[in-house]
Amino acid sequence: MHEHRRDRLPRTRHYLMCRPTHFEVTYSINPWMDPAVPVDNALAVAQWERLYALYQELGHKVDLIDPLPGHPDMVYAANGATVVDGRVLGARFRNPQRAAEGPAHLEWFRTRGYARVHDPVHVNEGEGDFLVTESRLLAGKGFRSTPESHAEAREFFGRPVVGLDLVDPRYYHLDTALAVLDRDEVMYYPEAFSPGSRAVLRRLFPDALLVSGVDAAVFGLNAVSDGRHVVLPEAAEGLARQLRERGFEPIGVDLSELLKGGGSVKCCTLEIRDSTLD
Ligand code: ARG
């Protein structure tokens, strides 16, 4: 077991979320979505409200984007853009059902005065596939974002991009298989990645927290960390224990209704990194 007995210091964050007013499951674009399974929209909203309140209790600033009618997946705000150093890389969705969410997010940032905004040429699903560490951009592909989008992100942000291949359709976005805990510290589920990508992760993050298949399957990796508090699905009990051993403070939440769309905590949370990280 690793000894990480140092004090974990939270950093105040700025998030963007989207209330699940129009959330339902009427089509299937990932293995978690089954239109035959009923969704309780009122419960989805209540569970989401709890997450929204929790971030504010933890001292974070949370902005909201208006949900578009007819866009049930817009609650997964993480997919709407990637924001680093105040630069906004828009999203371009693979599936037509979500296409309008990209421009809606670009518009949100533009009207709030963000000047460095890039409308992408290549398909990328925002922070679903782009995760930001202190020194790099980790970029998933295999199901949604394209390899071309990785180069586009590298040129726009001027950060080294590490491409990672996802191989299990249940973990179709990078943020379902890997989470950034603090600066250059990550946790991930190795089996979600190709053998070469696993080797890259071992090389870059030799001290990473490795997560079990059981915790990955309840979306334990779809978590949001402020450097101390790690908000994650409450069902990921083994992972919560592992996090505590490393000095983090896990906070379990119940987003069972939103899991029916194939998303959880991180999917509902887009981080706005207004200033330079390093
Ligand atoms: N139903 C959505 C989709 O398949 C879920 C998106 C989950 N978001 C995420 N950041 N992993 O596109």
mmCIF file of C-alpha atoms and ligand atoms in Angstrom:
data_model
loop_
_atom_site.group_PDB
_atom_site.id
_atom_site.type_symbol
_atom_site.label_atom_id
_atom_site.label_comp_id
_atom_site.label_asym_id
_atom_site.label_seq_id
_atom_site.Cartn_x
_atom_site.Cartn_y
_atom_site.Cartn_z
ATOM 1 C CA MET A 1 0.000 0.000 0.000
ATOM 2 C CA HIS A 2 1.193 3.512 -0.769
ATOM 3 C CA GLU A 3 1.827 5.927 2.040
ATOM 4 C CA HIS A 4 0.410 9.286 0.997
ATOM 5 C CA ARG A 5 -0.036 10.825 4.387
ATOM 6 C CA ARG A 6 0.301 14.416 3.258
ATOM 7 C CA ASP A 7 -2.386 17.011 3.619
ATOM 8 C CA ARG A 8 -4.654 17.128 0.627
ATOM 9 C CA LEU A 9 -5.432 20.749 -0.146
ATOM 10 C CA PRO A 10 -8.572 21.566 -2.107
ATOM 11 C CA ARG A 11 -8.456 24.247 -4.797
ATOM 12 C CA THR A 12 -11.582 26.278 -5.475
ATOM 13 C CA ARG A 13 -13.059 25.345 -8.831
ATOM 14 C CA HIS A 14 -15.407 26.824 -11.405
ATOM 15 C CA TYR A 15 -17.886 24.427 -12.983
ATOM 16 C CA LEU A 16 -20.592 24.550 -15.613
ATOM 17 C CA MET A 17 -23.651 22.327 -15.243
ATOM 18 C CA CYS A 18 -26.965 21.815 -17.055
ATOM 19 C CA ARG A 19 -30.187 20.949 -15.205
ATOM 20 C CA PRO A 20 -31.734 17.694 -16.507
ATOM 21 C CA THR A 21 -35.112 19.327 -17.220
ATOM 22 C CA HIS A 22 -35.469 17.436 -20.513
ATOM 23 C CA PHE A 23 -33.573 14.290 -19.487
ATOM 24 C CA GLU A 24 -34.979 10.981 -20.746
ATOM 25 C CA VAL A 25 -33.653 7.974 -22.644
ATOM 26 C CA THR A 26 -35.294 7.840 -26.063
ATOM 27 C CA TYR A 27 -32.357 6.615 -28.154
ATOM 28 C CA SER A 28 -29.271 4.521 -27.499
ATOM 29 C CA ILE A 29 -25.751 5.703 -28.349
ATOM 30 C CA ASN A 30 -23.898 3.765 -25.653
ATOM 31 C CA PRO A 31 -24.416 0.339 -24.033
ATOM 32 C CA TRP A 32 -25.922 1.839 -20.854
ATOM 33 C CA MET A 33 -28.862 3.411 -22.667
ATOM 34 C CA ASP A 34 -32.002 1.300 -23.060
ATOM 35 C CA PRO A 35 -35.094 3.249 -24.160
ATOM 36 C CA ALA A 36 -37.241 0.379 -22.824
ATOM 37 C CA VAL A 37 -36.157 1.132 -19.242
ATOM 38 C CA PRO A 38 -38.267 3.909 -17.715
ATOM 39 C CA VAL A 39 -36.576 7.063 -16.420
ATOM 40 C CA ASP A 40 -37.941 9.042 -13.485
ATOM 41 C CA ASN A 41 -37.249 12.629 -14.580
ATOM 42 C CA ALA A 42 -38.269 14.169 -11.239
ATOM 43 C CA LEU A 43 -35.829 11.857 -9.444
ATOM 44 C CA ALA A 44 -33.098 12.662 -11.976
ATOM 45 C CA VAL A 45 -33.600 16.374 -11.274
ATOM 46 C CA ALA A 46 -33.551 15.821 -7.493
ATOM 47 C CA GLN A 47 -30.340 13.777 -7.675
ATOM 48 C CA TRP A 48 -28.733 16.389 -9.902
ATOM 49 C CA GLU A 49 -29.828 19.221 -7.535
ATOM 50 C CA ARG A 50 -28.003 17.440 -4.728
ATOM 51 C CA LEU A 51 -24.770 17.385 -6.750
ATOM 52 C CA TYR A 52 -25.232 21.051 -7.685
ATOM 53 C CA ALA A 53 -25.707 22.007 -4.006
ATOM 54 C CA LEU A 54 -22.774 19.848 -2.907
ATOM 55 C CA TYR A 55 -20.285 21.667 -5.142
ATOM 56 C CA GLN A 56 -21.426 24.970 -3.688
ATOM 57 C CA GLU A 57 -21.170 23.622 -0.126
ATOM 58 C CA LEU A 58 -17.573 22.694 -0.977
ATOM 59 C CA GLY A 59 -16.963 26.327 -1.928
ATOM 60 C CA HIS A 60 -16.929 25.978 -5.703
ATOM 61 C CA LYS A 61 -18.509 28.362 -8.172
ATOM 62 C CA VAL A 62 -21.106 26.723 -10.385
ATOM 63 C CA ASP A 63 -22.641 28.323 -13.477
ATOM 64 C CA LEU A 64 -25.569 26.890 -15.382
ATOM 65 C CA ILE A 65 -26.293 26.603 -19.094
ATOM 66 C CA ASP A 66 -29.935 26.474 -20.205
ATOM 67 C CA PRO A 67 -31.017 23.002 -21.328
ATOM 68 C CA LEU A 68 -32.252 22.797 -24.930
ATOM 69 C CA PRO A 69 -35.651 21.122 -25.376
ATOM 70 C CA GLY A 70 -35.323 17.873 -27.322
ATOM 71 C CA HIS A 71 -31.732 17.364 -26.093
ATOM 72 C CA PRO A 72 -32.061 14.845 -23.267
ATOM 73 C CA ASP A 73 -28.290 14.278 -23.021
ATOM 74 C CA MET A 74 -27.387 17.928 -22.475
ATOM 75 C CA VAL A 75 -27.275 17.281 -18.710
ATOM 76 C CA TYR A 76 -23.855 15.745 -19.443
ATOM 77 C CA ALA A 77 -22.245 19.159 -19.612
ATOM 78 C CA ALA A 78 -18.709 17.755 -19.547
ATOM 79 C CA ASN A 79 -19.121 16.962 -23.224
ATOM 80 C CA GLY A 80 -19.866 20.555 -24.229
ATOM 81 C CA ALA A 81 -16.327 21.994 -24.354
ATOM 82 C CA THR A 82 -12.798 21.847 -22.939
ATOM 83 C CA VAL A 83 -11.530 24.941 -21.159
ATOM 84 C CA VAL A 84 -7.884 25.404 -20.193
ATOM 85 C CA ASP A 85 -6.091 28.686 -19.401
ATOM 86 C CA GLY A 86 -9.284 30.538 -20.318
ATOM 87 C CA ARG A 87 -9.162 29.078 -23.842
ATOM 88 C CA VAL A 88 -12.331 27.357 -24.969
ATOM 89 C CA LEU A 89 -12.201 24.427 -27.377
ATOM 90 C CA GLY A 90 -15.731 23.742 -28.542
ATOM 91 C CA ALA A 91 -17.163 20.250 -28.982
ATOM 92 C CA ARG A 92 -18.303 18.559 -32.172
ATOM 93 C CA PHE A 93 -20.475 15.548 -31.411
ATOM 94 C CA ARG A 94 -20.291 12.225 -33.193
ATOM 95 C CA ASN A 95 -24.031 11.553 -32.944
ATOM 96 C CA PRO A 96 -26.604 13.826 -34.625
ATOM 97 C CA GLN A 97 -28.883 13.649 -31.551
ATOM 98 C CA ARG A 98 -26.368 15.791 -29.631
ATOM 99 C CA ALA A 99 -25.046 18.005 -32.437
ATOM 100 C CA ALA A 100 -26.753 21.229 -31.268
ATOM 101 C CA GLU A 101 -25.082 21.067 -27.850
ATOM 102 C CA GLY A 102 -21.695 22.080 -29.295
ATOM 103 C CA PRO A 103 -22.819 25.476 -30.678
ATOM 104 C CA ALA A 104 -24.952 26.095 -27.553
ATOM 105 C CA HIS A 105 -21.870 25.835 -25.359
ATOM 106 C CA LEU A 106 -19.768 28.000 -27.699
ATOM 107 C CA GLU A 107 -22.472 30.644 -27.543
ATOM 108 C CA TRP A 108 -22.520 30.439 -23.717
ATOM 109 C CA PHE A 109 -18.796 31.166 -23.521
ATOM 110 C CA ARG A 110 -18.841 33.854 -26.211
ATOM 111 C CA THR A 111 -21.636 35.825 -24.556
ATOM 112 C CA ARG A 112 -19.675 35.741 -21.289
ATOM 113 C CA GLY A 113 -16.711 37.448 -22.870
ATOM 114 C CA TYR A 114 -14.410 34.518 -23.559
ATOM 115 C CA ALA A 115 -12.370 35.739 -26.520
ATOM 116 C CA ARG A 116 -10.198 32.735 -27.248
ATOM 117 C CA VAL A 117 -12.848 30.335 -28.480
ATOM 118 C CA HIS A 118 -12.205 27.705 -31.152
ATOM 119 C CA ASP A 119 -15.004 26.086 -33.168
ATOM 120 C CA PRO A 120 -13.557 22.620 -33.848
ATOM 121 C CA VAL A 121 -13.155 21.015 -37.253
ATOM 122 C CA HIS A 122 -12.849 17.452 -35.926
ATOM 123 C CA VAL A 123 -15.166 15.377 -33.770
ATOM 124 C CA ASN A 124 -14.353 15.764 -30.059
ATOM 125 C CA GLU A 125 -16.725 15.328 -27.138
ATOM 126 C CA GLY A 126 -15.189 17.829 -24.763
ATOM 127 C CA GLU A 127 -14.113 16.683 -21.334
ATOM 128 C CA GLY A 128 -15.709 13.323 -22.038
ATOM 129 C CA ASP A 129 -12.458 12.501 -23.856
ATOM 130 C CA PHE A 130 -10.067 15.320 -22.872
ATOM 131 C CA LEU A 131 -8.810 15.285 -19.294
ATOM 132 C CA VAL A 132 -6.420 17.918 -18.008
ATOM 133 C CA THR A 133 -3.489 17.199 -15.706
ATOM 134 C CA GLU A 134 -1.018 19.802 -14.565
ATOM 135 C CA SER A 135 1.361 19.191 -17.432
ATOM 136 C CA ARG A 136 -0.667 17.458 -20.128
ATOM 137 C CA LEU A 137 -3.900 16.837 -21.912
ATOM 138 C CA LEU A 138 -4.954 13.186 -21.834
ATOM 139 C CA ALA A 139 -7.039 12.405 -24.906
ATOM 140 C CA GLY A 140 -9.238 9.365 -25.409
ATOM 141 C CA LYS A 141 -10.318 7.866 -28.708
ATOM 142 C CA GLY A 142 -11.851 4.682 -30.014
ATOM 143 C CA PHE A 143 -15.553 5.399 -29.688
ATOM 144 C CA ARG A 144 -16.242 9.137 -29.905
ATOM 145 C CA SER A 145 -13.442 11.696 -30.282
ATOM 146 C CA THR A 146 -11.240 11.269 -33.368
ATOM 147 C CA PRO A 147 -7.420 11.129 -33.490
ATOM 148 C CA GLU A 148 -7.497 14.303 -35.613
ATOM 149 C CA SER A 149 -9.164 16.109 -32.709
ATOM 150 C CA HIS A 150 -6.170 15.294 -30.522
ATOM 151 C CA ALA A 151 -3.865 17.237 -32.861
ATOM 152 C CA GLU A 152 -6.397 20.058 -33.048
ATOM 153 C CA ALA A 153 -6.419 20.286 -29.232
ATOM 154 C CA ARG A 154 -2.621 20.230 -29.073
ATOM 155 C CA GLU A 155 -2.347 23.145 -31.504
ATOM 156 C CA PHE A 156 -5.063 25.170 -29.783
ATOM 157 C CA PHE A 157 -3.878 24.684 -26.188
ATOM 158 C CA GLY A 158 -0.157 24.305 -26.833
ATOM 159 C CA ARG A 159 0.026 21.435 -24.373
ATOM 160 C CA PRO A 160 1.475 17.972 -24.864
ATOM 161 C CA VAL A 161 -1.356 15.607 -25.735
ATOM 162 C CA VAL A 162 -1.228 11.949 -24.765
ATOM 163 C CA GLY A 163 -3.516 9.834 -26.939
ATOM 164 C CA LEU A 164 -5.130 6.850 -25.210
ATOM 165 C CA ASP A 165 -7.106 4.090 -26.935
ATOM 166 C CA LEU A 166 -10.330 2.920 -25.317
ATOM 167 C CA VAL A 167 -11.292 -0.668 -26.160
ATOM 168 C CA ASP A 168 -14.368 -1.548 -24.050
ATOM 169 C CA PRO A 169 -17.673 -0.078 -25.325
ATOM 170 C CA ARG A 170 -18.970 0.303 -21.755
ATOM 171 C CA TYR A 171 -16.181 2.830 -21.222
ATOM 172 C CA TYR A 172 -16.743 4.814 -24.381
ATOM 173 C CA HIS A 173 -15.473 8.154 -23.048
ATOM 174 C CA LEU A 174 -12.123 8.636 -21.315
ATOM 175 C CA ASP A 175 -13.864 10.109 -18.257
ATOM 176 C CA THR A 176 -15.598 6.781 -17.606
ATOM 177 C CA ALA A 177 -12.233 4.988 -17.276
ATOM 178 C CA LEU A 178 -9.832 7.572 -15.839
ATOM 179 C CA ALA A 179 -10.042 10.557 -13.495
ATOM 180 C CA VAL A 180 -7.562 13.240 -12.496
ATOM 181 C CA LEU A 181 -7.279 13.426 -8.704
ATOM 182 C CA ASP A 182 -4.734 16.191 -8.308
ATOM 183 C CA ARG A 183 -2.139 17.875 -10.537
ATOM 184 C CA ASP A 184 -0.407 14.874 -12.144
ATOM 185 C CA GLU A 185 -2.091 12.181 -10.039
ATOM 186 C CA VAL A 186 -4.719 9.973 -11.669
ATOM 187 C CA MET A 187 -6.817 6.867 -11.107
ATOM 188 C CA TYR A 188 -7.927 4.491 -13.863
ATOM 189 C CA TYR A 189 -9.324 1.113 -14.835
ATOM 190 C CA PRO A 190 -6.555 -0.569 -16.865
ATOM 191 C CA GLU A 191 -8.769 -3.036 -18.754
ATOM 192 C CA ALA A 192 -10.597 -0.177 -20.498
ATOM 193 C CA PHE A 193 -7.414 0.615 -22.452
ATOM 194 C CA SER A 194 -5.454 -1.059 -25.239
ATOM 195 C CA PRO A 195 -2.223 -2.816 -24.154
ATOM 196 C CA GLY A 196 -0.057 -0.009 -25.557
ATOM 197 C CA SER A 197 -2.095 2.691 -23.845
ATOM 198 C CA ARG A 198 -1.886 0.778 -20.561
ATOM 199 C CA ALA A 199 1.890 0.763 -20.917
ATOM 200 C CA VAL A 200 1.865 4.523 -21.549
ATOM 201 C CA LEU A 201 -0.233 5.075 -18.422
ATOM 202 C CA ARG A 202 2.127 2.931 -16.332
ATOM 203 C CA ARG A 203 5.099 4.932 -17.603
ATOM 204 C CA LEU A 204 3.513 8.362 -17.045
ATOM 205 C CA PHE A 205 1.756 7.562 -13.782
ATOM 206 C CA PRO A 206 3.656 4.808 -11.951
ATOM 207 C CA ASP A 207 1.865 5.711 -8.683
ATOM 208 C CA ALA A 208 -1.637 5.861 -10.143
ATOM 209 C CA LEU A 209 -4.527 4.459 -8.169
ATOM 210 C CA LEU A 210 -5.696 1.355 -10.058
ATOM 211 C CA VAL A 211 -9.428 0.756 -9.910
ATOM 212 C CA SER A 212 -11.232 -2.610 -9.938
ATOM 213 C CA GLY A 213 -13.722 -3.741 -12.557
ATOM 214 C CA VAL A 214 -16.437 -3.765 -9.896
ATOM 215 C CA ASP A 215 -15.940 -0.076 -9.059
ATOM 216 C CA ALA A 216 -15.499 0.879 -12.719
ATOM 217 C CA ALA A 217 -18.815 -0.808 -13.578
ATOM 218 C CA VAL A 218 -20.734 1.479 -11.205
ATOM 219 C CA PHE A 219 -19.003 4.472 -12.852
ATOM 220 C CA GLY A 220 -16.681 5.029 -9.897
ATOM 221 C CA LEU A 221 -14.161 6.658 -12.231
ATOM 222 C CA ASN A 222 -16.676 9.228 -13.380
ATOM 223 C CA ALA A 223 -15.564 11.339 -10.457
ATOM 224 C CA VAL A 224 -14.702 14.983 -9.782
ATOM 225 C CA SER A 225 -11.820 15.930 -7.488
ATOM 226 C CA ASP A 226 -10.866 19.358 -6.156
ATOM 227 C CA GLY A 227 -7.563 18.010 -4.871
ATOM 228 C CA ARG A 228 -9.038 16.876 -1.563
ATOM 229 C CA HIS A 229 -12.741 16.018 -1.940
ATOM 230 C CA VAL A 230 -13.519 13.383 -4.531
ATOM 231 C CA VAL A 231 -17.185 13.325 -5.508
ATOM 232 C CA LEU A 232 -18.088 9.931 -6.959
ATOM 233 C CA PRO A 233 -20.997 7.469 -7.255
ATOM 234 C CA GLU A 234 -21.754 6.105 -3.776
ATOM 235 C CA ALA A 235 -21.843 2.520 -5.063
ATOM 236 C CA ALA A 236 -18.062 2.602 -5.641
ATOM 237 C CA GLU A 237 -17.307 1.539 -2.074
ATOM 238 C CA GLY A 238 -13.977 -0.158 -2.647
ATOM 239 C CA LEU A 239 -12.725 2.877 -4.509
ATOM 240 C CA ALA A 240 -13.857 5.181 -1.690
ATOM 241 C CA ARG A 241 -11.690 3.115 0.683
ATOM 242 C CA GLN A 242 -8.697 3.328 -1.670
ATOM 243 C CA LEU A 243 -9.125 7.108 -1.895
ATOM 244 C CA ARG A 244 -9.250 7.448 1.890
ATOM 245 C CA GLU A 245 -6.007 5.476 2.188
ATOM 246 C CA ARG A 246 -4.390 8.092 -0.049
ATOM 247 C CA GLY A 247 -5.588 10.950 2.092
ATOM 248 C CA PHE A 248 -8.508 12.033 -0.083
ATOM 249 C CA GLU A 249 -12.007 12.633 1.236
ATOM 250 C CA PRO A 250 -14.460 10.648 -0.924
ATOM 251 C CA ILE A 251 -18.046 11.923 -1.041
ATOM 252 C CA GLY A 252 -20.543 9.429 -2.472
ATOM 253 C CA VAL A 253 -23.602 10.643 -4.364
ATOM 254 C CA ASP A 254 -26.542 8.809 -5.914
ATOM 255 C CA LEU A 255 -27.074 9.615 -9.601
ATOM 256 C CA SER A 256 -28.853 6.355 -10.471
ATOM 257 C CA GLU A 257 -31.256 7.958 -12.961
ATOM 258 C CA LEU A 258 -28.462 9.660 -14.884
ATOM 259 C CA LEU A 259 -26.566 6.373 -15.052
ATOM 260 C CA LYS A 260 -29.400 5.187 -17.349
ATOM 261 C CA GLY A 261 -28.029 7.615 -19.930
ATOM 262 C CA GLY A 262 -24.497 6.348 -19.428
ATOM 263 C CA GLY A 263 -23.166 9.131 -17.245
ATOM 264 C CA SER A 264 -22.545 10.155 -13.661
ATOM 265 C CA VAL A 265 -20.757 12.823 -11.604
ATOM 266 C CA LYS A 266 -18.014 13.879 -14.017
ATOM 267 C CA CYS A 267 -20.275 13.727 -17.062
ATOM 268 C CA CYS A 268 -22.524 16.324 -15.394
ATOM 269 C CA THR A 269 -19.613 18.658 -14.655
ATOM 270 C CA LEU A 270 -17.567 20.777 -17.054
ATOM 271 C CA GLU A 271 -14.595 22.436 -15.401
ATOM 272 C CA ILE A 272 -13.870 26.003 -16.458
ATOM 273 C CA ARG A 273 -10.156 26.651 -15.982
ATOM 274 C CA ASP A 274 -10.098 30.396 -16.268
ATOM 275 C CA SER A 275 -6.439 30.944 -15.482
ATOM 276 C CA THR A 276 -3.164 29.244 -16.130
ATOM 277 C CA LEU A 277 -2.608 26.060 -14.164
ATOM 278 C CA ASP A 278 1.149 25.890 -14.128
HETATM 279 N N1 ARG B 1 -25.809 9.608 -23.243
HETATM 280 C C1 ARG B 1 -24.598 10.375 -23.319
HETATM 281 C C2 ARG B 1 -23.815 9.971 -24.542
HETATM 282 O O1 ARG B 1 -23.745 8.795 -24.804
HETATM 283 C C3 ARG B 1 -23.788 10.204 -22.102
HETATM 284 C C4 ARG B 1 -22.579 11.098 -22.056
HETATM 285 C C5 ARG B 1 -21.756 10.886 -20.841
HETATM 286 N N2 ARG B 1 -20.799 11.887 -20.704
HETATM 287 C C6 ARG B 1 -19.506 11.715 -20.386
HETATM 288 N N3 ARG B 1 -18.790 12.764 -20.152
HETATM 289 N N4 ARG B 1 -18.975 10.518 -20.342
HETATM 290 O O2 ARG B 1 -23.261 10.785 -25.261
#
